[in-house]
Amino acid sequence: MDLRFEQDLSDVDFGGVCPAVRPVLVAGQVRNIAGMLRLQLEADTTLSCVCDRCAATFDKPFHLSLEYLLAEELEGEENDDILLLDNGTIDLAELVREAFILNMDTKTLCREDCKGLCPGCGANLNEEACRCKKEIDPRLAALAKLLE
Ligand SMILES: [Zn+2]
Ligand SMILES: [Zn+2]
């Protein structure tokens, strides 16, 4: 059985940012392999991210690949790869939503070496130099006064 649907995850909030501004495209299939039901899903979208360091917004592709076995009941120990069916059904929207949250990067950077904002003057150090005045060494302050 082929599966294909669009899911709205625009309400999923990561610290005040909801990156899934575009629909998430989900495609996959359930296959019966020797009496075992195997579910495979691929989810794709383009996220709208905010850099944790410099607050720039940027787009980033998001891809998720999921694979589970479906079972009516568990025999033996817990297994993360096995999904239990509930009355022969499974909530794919809930599954994709949980996987999306679990697979989101904990840190979002516009680029690996983002220099961020200066905590003193707020300059975006990727684009401009810091405008903070250099602190005068207290040992030289008296000398600086003489020069004024
Ligand atoms: Zn950045
Ligand atoms: Zn500065």
mmCIF file with all atom_site columns, N, CA, C and O and ligand atoms in Angstrom, residues 50-56 58 108-111 114-116 124 126, ligand 1:
data_model
loop_
_atom_site.group_PDB
_atom_site.id
_atom_site.type_symbol
_atom_site.label_atom_id
_atom_site.label_alt_id
_atom_site.label_comp_id
_atom_site.label_asym_id
_atom_site.label_entity_id
_atom_site.label_seq_id
_atom_site.pdbx_PDB_ins_code
_atom_site.Cartn_x
_atom_site.Cartn_y
_atom_site.Cartn_z
_atom_site.occupancy
_atom_site.B_iso_or_equiv
_atom_site.pdbx_formal_charge
_atom_site.auth_seq_id
_atom_site.auth_comp_id
_atom_site.auth_asym_id
_atom_site.auth_atom_id
_atom_site.pdbx_PDB_model_num
ATOM   1  N  N  . VAL A 1 50  ? 15.936 30.192 12.257 1.00 0.00 ? 50  VAL A N  1
ATOM   2  C  CA . VAL A 1 50  ? 16.536 31.406 12.811 1.00 0.00 ? 50  VAL A CA 1
ATOM   3  C  C  . VAL A 1 50  ? 17.837 30.995 13.488 1.00 0.00 ? 50  VAL A C  1
ATOM   4  O  O  . VAL A 1 50  ? 17.844 30.106 14.340 1.00 0.00 ? 50  VAL A O  1
ATOM   5  N  N  . CYS A 1 51  ? 18.932 31.633 13.106 1.00 0.00 ? 51  CYS A N  1
ATOM   6  C  CA . CYS A 1 51  ? 20.244 31.282 13.654 1.00 0.00 ? 51  CYS A CA 1
ATOM   7  C  C  . CYS A 1 51  ? 20.296 31.598 15.153 1.00 0.00 ? 51  CYS A C  1
ATOM   8  O  O  . CYS A 1 51  ? 19.898 32.675 15.579 1.00 0.00 ? 51  CYS A O  1
ATOM   9  N  N  . ASP A 1 52  ? 20.783 30.624 15.929 1.00 0.00 ? 52  ASP A N  1
ATOM   10 C  CA . ASP A 1 52  ? 20.878 30.800 17.378 1.00 0.00 ? 52  ASP A CA 1
ATOM   11 C  C  . ASP A 1 52  ? 21.908 31.861 17.766 1.00 0.00 ? 52  ASP A C  1
ATOM   12 O  O  . ASP A 1 52  ? 21.863 32.405 18.855 1.00 0.00 ? 52  ASP A O  1
ATOM   13 N  N  . ARG A 1 53  ? 22.867 32.125 16.884 1.00 0.00 ? 53  ARG A N  1
ATOM   14 C  CA . ARG A 1 53  ? 23.923 33.077 17.248 1.00 0.00 ? 53  ARG A CA 1
ATOM   15 C  C  . ARG A 1 53  ? 23.690 34.481 16.714 1.00 0.00 ? 53  ARG A C  1
ATOM   16 O  O  . ARG A 1 53  ? 23.919 35.449 17.415 1.00 0.00 ? 53  ARG A O  1
ATOM   17 N  N  . CYS A 1 54  ? 23.262 34.598 15.442 1.00 0.00 ? 54  CYS A N  1
ATOM   18 C  CA . CYS A 1 54  ? 23.177 35.945 14.860 1.00 0.00 ? 54  CYS A CA 1
ATOM   19 C  C  . CYS A 1 54  ? 21.739 36.348 14.533 1.00 0.00 ? 54  CYS A C  1
ATOM   20 O  O  . CYS A 1 54  ? 21.503 37.457 14.078 1.00 0.00 ? 54  CYS A O  1
ATOM   21 N  N  . ALA A 1 55  ? 20.769 35.442 14.762 1.00 0.00 ? 55  ALA A N  1
ATOM   22 C  CA . ALA A 1 55  ? 19.345 35.728 14.563 1.00 0.00 ? 55  ALA A CA 1
ATOM   23 C  C  . ALA A 1 55  ? 18.959 35.938 13.102 1.00 0.00 ? 55  ALA A C  1
ATOM   24 O  O  . ALA A 1 55  ? 17.856 36.382 12.810 1.00 0.00 ? 55  ALA A O  1
ATOM   25 N  N  . ALA A 1 56  ? 19.845 35.586 12.165 1.00 0.00 ? 56  ALA A N  1
ATOM   26 C  CA . ALA A 1 56  ? 19.491 35.660 10.746 1.00 0.00 ? 56  ALA A CA 1
ATOM   27 C  C  . ALA A 1 56  ? 18.490 34.554 10.426 1.00 0.00 ? 56  ALA A C  1
ATOM   28 O  O  . ALA A 1 56  ? 18.553 33.478 11.015 1.00 0.00 ? 56  ALA A O  1
ATOM   29 N  N  . PHE A 1 58  ? 17.054 31.856 7.630  1.00 0.00 ? 58  PHE A N  1
ATOM   30 C  CA . PHE A 1 58  ? 17.567 31.182 6.442  1.00 0.00 ? 58  PHE A CA 1
ATOM   31 C  C  . PHE A 1 58  ? 16.778 29.892 6.232  1.00 0.00 ? 58  PHE A C  1
ATOM   32 O  O  . PHE A 1 58  ? 16.181 29.361 7.174  1.00 0.00 ? 58  PHE A O  1
ATOM   33 N  N  . THR A 1 108 ? 20.713 25.549 15.980 1.00 0.00 ? 108 THR A N  1
ATOM   34 C  CA . THR A 1 108 ? 20.481 25.997 14.619 1.00 0.00 ? 108 THR A CA 1
ATOM   35 C  C  . THR A 1 108 ? 21.459 27.117 14.294 1.00 0.00 ? 108 THR A C  1
ATOM   36 O  O  . THR A 1 108 ? 21.418 28.170 14.923 1.00 0.00 ? 108 THR A O  1
ATOM   37 N  N  . LEU A 1 109 ? 22.343 26.868 13.358 1.00 0.00 ? 109 LEU A N  1
ATOM   38 C  CA . LEU A 1 109 ? 23.314 27.892 12.969 1.00 0.00 ? 109 LEU A CA 1
ATOM   39 C  C  . LEU A 1 109 ? 23.201 28.152 11.479 1.00 0.00 ? 109 LEU A C  1
ATOM   40 O  O  . LEU A 1 109 ? 23.039 27.220 10.695 1.00 0.00 ? 109 LEU A O  1
ATOM   41 N  N  . CYS A 1 110 ? 23.304 29.454 11.091 1.00 0.00 ? 110 CYS A N  1
ATOM   42 C  CA . CYS A 1 110 ? 23.205 29.798 9.674  1.00 0.00 ? 110 CYS A CA 1
ATOM   43 C  C  . CYS A 1 110 ? 24.382 29.227 8.910  1.00 0.00 ? 110 CYS A C  1
ATOM   44 O  O  . CYS A 1 110 ? 24.287 28.921 7.737  1.00 0.00 ? 110 CYS A O  1
ATOM   45 N  N  . ARG A 1 111 ? 25.514 29.091 9.597  1.00 0.00 ? 111 ARG A N  1
ATOM   46 C  CA . ARG A 1 111 ? 26.667 28.397 9.048  1.00 0.00 ? 111 ARG A CA 1
ATOM   47 C  C  . ARG A 1 111 ? 27.522 27.938 10.214 1.00 0.00 ? 111 ARG A C  1
ATOM   48 O  O  . ARG A 1 111 ? 27.441 28.495 11.313 1.00 0.00 ? 111 ARG A O  1
ATOM   49 N  N  . CYS A 1 114 ? 29.459 30.589 12.208 1.00 0.00 ? 114 CYS A N  1
ATOM   50 C  CA . CYS A 1 114 ? 28.783 31.873 12.446 1.00 0.00 ? 114 CYS A CA 1
ATOM   51 C  C  . CYS A 1 114 ? 29.424 32.566 13.645 1.00 0.00 ? 114 CYS A C  1
ATOM   52 O  O  . CYS A 1 114 ? 29.600 31.979 14.705 1.00 0.00 ? 114 CYS A O  1
ATOM   53 N  N  . LYS A 1 115 ? 29.783 33.860 13.478 1.00 0.00 ? 115 LYS A N  1
ATOM   54 C  CA . LYS A 1 115 ? 30.464 34.580 14.556 1.00 0.00 ? 115 LYS A CA 1
ATOM   55 C  C  . LYS A 1 115 ? 29.474 35.222 15.529 1.00 0.00 ? 115 LYS A C  1
ATOM   56 O  O  . LYS A 1 115 ? 29.863 35.702 16.585 1.00 0.00 ? 115 LYS A O  1
ATOM   57 N  N  . GLY A 1 116 ? 28.205 35.281 15.140 1.00 0.00 ? 116 GLY A N  1
ATOM   58 C  CA . GLY A 1 116 ? 27.186 35.783 16.055 1.00 0.00 ? 116 GLY A CA 1
ATOM   59 C  C  . GLY A 1 116 ? 27.195 37.295 16.225 1.00 0.00 ? 116 GLY A C  1
ATOM   60 O  O  . GLY A 1 116 ? 27.812 38.029 15.448 1.00 0.00 ? 116 GLY A O  1
ATOM   61 N  N  . ASN A 1 124 ? 26.523 42.518 13.988 1.00 0.00 ? 124 ASN A N  1
ATOM   62 C  CA . ASN A 1 124 ? 26.583 41.172 13.426 1.00 0.00 ? 124 ASN A CA 1
ATOM   63 C  C  . ASN A 1 124 ? 28.018 40.953 12.953 1.00 0.00 ? 124 ASN A C  1
ATOM   64 O  O  . ASN A 1 124 ? 28.437 41.494 11.943 1.00 0.00 ? 124 ASN A O  1
ATOM   65 N  N  . ASN A 1 126 ? 29.473 38.664 11.503 1.00 0.00 ? 126 ASN A N  1
ATOM   66 C  CA . ASN A 1 126 ? 29.684 38.066 10.185 1.00 0.00 ? 126 ASN A CA 1
ATOM   67 C  C  . ASN A 1 126 ? 29.822 39.152 9.129  1.00 0.00 ? 126 ASN A C  1
ATOM   68 O  O  . ASN A 1 126 ? 30.398 38.934 8.075  1.00 0.00 ? 126 ASN A O  1
HETATM 69 ZN ZN . ZN  B 2 .   ? 24.311 32.994 12.290 1.00 0.00 ? 1   ZN  B ZN 1
#
